[in-house]
PDB file of C-alpha atoms in Angstrom:
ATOM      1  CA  UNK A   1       5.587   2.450   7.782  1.00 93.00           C
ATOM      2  CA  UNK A   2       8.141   0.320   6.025  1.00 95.00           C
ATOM      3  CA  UNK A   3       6.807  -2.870   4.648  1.00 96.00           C
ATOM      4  CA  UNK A   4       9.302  -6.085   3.629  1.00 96.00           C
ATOM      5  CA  UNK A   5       8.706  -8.648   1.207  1.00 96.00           C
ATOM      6  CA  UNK A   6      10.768 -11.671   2.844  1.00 95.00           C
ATOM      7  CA  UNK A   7       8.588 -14.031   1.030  1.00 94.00           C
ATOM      8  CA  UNK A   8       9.508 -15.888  -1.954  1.00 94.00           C
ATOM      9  CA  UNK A   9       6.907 -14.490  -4.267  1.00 93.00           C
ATOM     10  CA  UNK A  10       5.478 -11.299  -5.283  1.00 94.00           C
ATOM     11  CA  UNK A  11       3.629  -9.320  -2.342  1.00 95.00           C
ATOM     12  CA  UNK A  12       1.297  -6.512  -3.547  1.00 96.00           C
ATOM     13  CA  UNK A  13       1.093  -3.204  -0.968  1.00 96.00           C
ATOM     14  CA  UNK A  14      -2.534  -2.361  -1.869  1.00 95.00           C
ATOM     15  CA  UNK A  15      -3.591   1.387  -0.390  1.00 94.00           C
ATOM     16  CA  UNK A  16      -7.595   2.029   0.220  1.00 91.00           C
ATOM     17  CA  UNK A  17      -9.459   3.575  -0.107  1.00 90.00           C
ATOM     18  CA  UNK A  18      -7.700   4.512  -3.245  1.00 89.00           C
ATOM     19  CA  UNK A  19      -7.337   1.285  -4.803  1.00 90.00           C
ATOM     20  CA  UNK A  20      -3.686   1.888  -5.653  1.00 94.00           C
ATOM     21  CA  UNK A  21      -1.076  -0.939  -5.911  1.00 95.00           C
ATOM     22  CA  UNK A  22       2.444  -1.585  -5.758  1.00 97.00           C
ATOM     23  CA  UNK A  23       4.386  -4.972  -6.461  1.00 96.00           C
ATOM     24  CA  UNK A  24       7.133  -6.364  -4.203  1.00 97.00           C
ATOM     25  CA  UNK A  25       9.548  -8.811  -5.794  1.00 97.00           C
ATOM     26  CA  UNK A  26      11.081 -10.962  -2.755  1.00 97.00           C
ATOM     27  CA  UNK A  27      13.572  -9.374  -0.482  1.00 96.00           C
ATOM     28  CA  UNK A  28      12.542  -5.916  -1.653  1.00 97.00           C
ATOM     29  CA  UNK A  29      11.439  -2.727   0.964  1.00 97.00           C
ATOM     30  CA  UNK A  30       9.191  -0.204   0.090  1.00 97.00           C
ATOM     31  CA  UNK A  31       7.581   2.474   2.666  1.00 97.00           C
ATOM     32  CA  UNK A  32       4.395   4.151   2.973  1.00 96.00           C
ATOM     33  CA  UNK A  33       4.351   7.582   4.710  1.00 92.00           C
ATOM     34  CA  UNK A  34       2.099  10.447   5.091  1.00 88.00           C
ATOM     35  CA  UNK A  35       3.434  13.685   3.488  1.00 89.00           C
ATOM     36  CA  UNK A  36       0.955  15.885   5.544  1.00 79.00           C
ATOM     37  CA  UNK A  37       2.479  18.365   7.868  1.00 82.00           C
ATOM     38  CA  UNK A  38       1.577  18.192  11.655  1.00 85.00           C
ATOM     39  CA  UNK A  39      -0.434  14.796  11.240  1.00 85.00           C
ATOM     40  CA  UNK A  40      -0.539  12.305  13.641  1.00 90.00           C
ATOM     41  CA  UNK A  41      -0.926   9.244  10.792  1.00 91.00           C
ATOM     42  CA  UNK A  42      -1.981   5.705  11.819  1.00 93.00           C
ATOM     43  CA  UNK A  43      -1.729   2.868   9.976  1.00 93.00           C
ATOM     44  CA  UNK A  44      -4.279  -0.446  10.235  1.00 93.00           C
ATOM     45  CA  UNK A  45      -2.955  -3.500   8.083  1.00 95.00           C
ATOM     46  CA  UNK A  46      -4.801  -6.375   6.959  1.00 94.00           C
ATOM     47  CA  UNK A  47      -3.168  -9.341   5.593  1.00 92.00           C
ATOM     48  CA  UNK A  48      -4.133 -11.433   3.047  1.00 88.00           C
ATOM     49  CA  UNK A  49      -2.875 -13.904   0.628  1.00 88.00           C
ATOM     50  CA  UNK A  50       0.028 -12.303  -1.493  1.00 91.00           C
ATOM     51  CA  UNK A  51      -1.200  -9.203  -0.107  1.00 94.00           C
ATOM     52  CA  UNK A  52      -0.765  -6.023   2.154  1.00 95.00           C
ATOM     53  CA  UNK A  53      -3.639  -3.787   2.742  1.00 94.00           C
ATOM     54  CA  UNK A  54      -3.226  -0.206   4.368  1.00 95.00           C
ATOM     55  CA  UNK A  55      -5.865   2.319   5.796  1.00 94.00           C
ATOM     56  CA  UNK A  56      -4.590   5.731   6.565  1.00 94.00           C
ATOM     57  CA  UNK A  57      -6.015   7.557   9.030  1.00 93.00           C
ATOM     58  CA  UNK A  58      -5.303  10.880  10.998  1.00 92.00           C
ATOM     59  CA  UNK A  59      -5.228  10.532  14.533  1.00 89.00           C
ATOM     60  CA  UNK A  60      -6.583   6.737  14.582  1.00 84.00           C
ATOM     61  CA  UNK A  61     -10.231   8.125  13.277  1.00 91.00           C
ATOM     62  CA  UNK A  62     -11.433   5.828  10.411  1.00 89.00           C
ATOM     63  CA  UNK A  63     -13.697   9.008   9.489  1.00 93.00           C
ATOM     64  CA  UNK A  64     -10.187  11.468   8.470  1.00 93.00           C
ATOM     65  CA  UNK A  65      -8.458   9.105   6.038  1.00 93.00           C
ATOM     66  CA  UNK A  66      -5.162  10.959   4.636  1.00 91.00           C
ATOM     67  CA  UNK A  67      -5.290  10.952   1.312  1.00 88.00           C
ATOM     68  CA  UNK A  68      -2.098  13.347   1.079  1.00 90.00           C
ATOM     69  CA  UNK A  69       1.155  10.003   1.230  1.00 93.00           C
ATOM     70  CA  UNK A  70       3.442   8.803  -1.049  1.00 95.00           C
ATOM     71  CA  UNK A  71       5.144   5.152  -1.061  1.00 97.00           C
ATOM     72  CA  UNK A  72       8.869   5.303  -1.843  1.00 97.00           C
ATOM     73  CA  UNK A  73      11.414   2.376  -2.732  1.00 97.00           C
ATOM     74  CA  UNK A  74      14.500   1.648  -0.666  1.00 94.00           C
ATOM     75  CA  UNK A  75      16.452   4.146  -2.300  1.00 96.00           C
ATOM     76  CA  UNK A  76      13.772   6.817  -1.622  1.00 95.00           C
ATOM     77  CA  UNK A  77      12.133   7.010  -5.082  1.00 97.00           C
ATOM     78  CA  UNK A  78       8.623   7.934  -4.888  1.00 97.00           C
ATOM     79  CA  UNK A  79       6.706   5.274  -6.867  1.00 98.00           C
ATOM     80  CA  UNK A  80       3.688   5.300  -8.874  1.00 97.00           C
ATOM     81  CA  UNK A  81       0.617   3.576  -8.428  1.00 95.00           C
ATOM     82  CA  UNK A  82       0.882  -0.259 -10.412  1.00 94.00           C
ATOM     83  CA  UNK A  83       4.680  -0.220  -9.680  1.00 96.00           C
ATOM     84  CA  UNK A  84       6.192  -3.652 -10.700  1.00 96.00           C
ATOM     85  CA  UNK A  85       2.255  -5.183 -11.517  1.00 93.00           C
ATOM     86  CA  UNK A  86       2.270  -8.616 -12.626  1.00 91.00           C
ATOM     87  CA  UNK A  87       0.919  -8.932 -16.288  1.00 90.00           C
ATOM     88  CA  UNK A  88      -2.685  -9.547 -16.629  1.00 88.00           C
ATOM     89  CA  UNK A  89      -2.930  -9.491 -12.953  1.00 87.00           C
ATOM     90  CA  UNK A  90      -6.361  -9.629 -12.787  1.00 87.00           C
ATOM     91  CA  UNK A  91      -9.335  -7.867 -10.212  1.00 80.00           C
ATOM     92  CA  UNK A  92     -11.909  -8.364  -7.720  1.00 77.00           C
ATOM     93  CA  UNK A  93     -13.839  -5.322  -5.988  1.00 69.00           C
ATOM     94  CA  UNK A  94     -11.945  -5.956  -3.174  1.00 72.00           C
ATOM     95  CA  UNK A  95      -8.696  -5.608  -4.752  1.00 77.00           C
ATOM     96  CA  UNK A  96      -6.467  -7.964  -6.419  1.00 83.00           C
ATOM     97  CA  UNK A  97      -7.148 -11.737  -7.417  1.00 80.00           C
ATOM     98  CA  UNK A  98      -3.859 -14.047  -5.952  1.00 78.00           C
ATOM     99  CA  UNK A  99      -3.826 -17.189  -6.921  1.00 72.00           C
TER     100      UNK A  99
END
């Protein structure tokens, strides 16, 4: 699932239920994919202020969430989780605070 910051500020990809974030500067492309063999992977995305949120799930069943994806840049590097984080971004149990 490619995501595409064509906003003029940072956008943060946020994966559940793991909590893990990565930071889009403007006009940057990063993609989320399953690396499980044989899975049928859907996606459901909520939007939010300054923010992407993703569920996987295998075969559209919110009770099999693949936990087994990676998130690669537009070059194909595999990222790490708090790629490009603002400093002192700061935290809210539902994920990140935007201003």
């Amino acid at each position: 699932m490619p995501i595409e910051n064509s906003g003029d500020s940072e956008l943060c990809l946020f994966i559940e239920p793991y909590c893990e974030d990565y930071w889009m500067k403007p006009g940057e492309a990063l993609t989320v994919r399953s690396e499980a063999e044989g899975v049928d992977v859907w996606f459901d995305t909520y939007i939010s202020k300054g923010c992407v949120i993703v569920w996987l799930y295998e075969d559209g069943d919110p009770y099999k969430i693949v936990g087994d994806y990676v998130v690669v840049d537009a070059s194909g590097t595999r990222l790490d989780s708090g790629h490009q984080r603002p400093r002192g971004q700061r935290w809210s149990a539902g994920g990140p605070i935007i201003d």
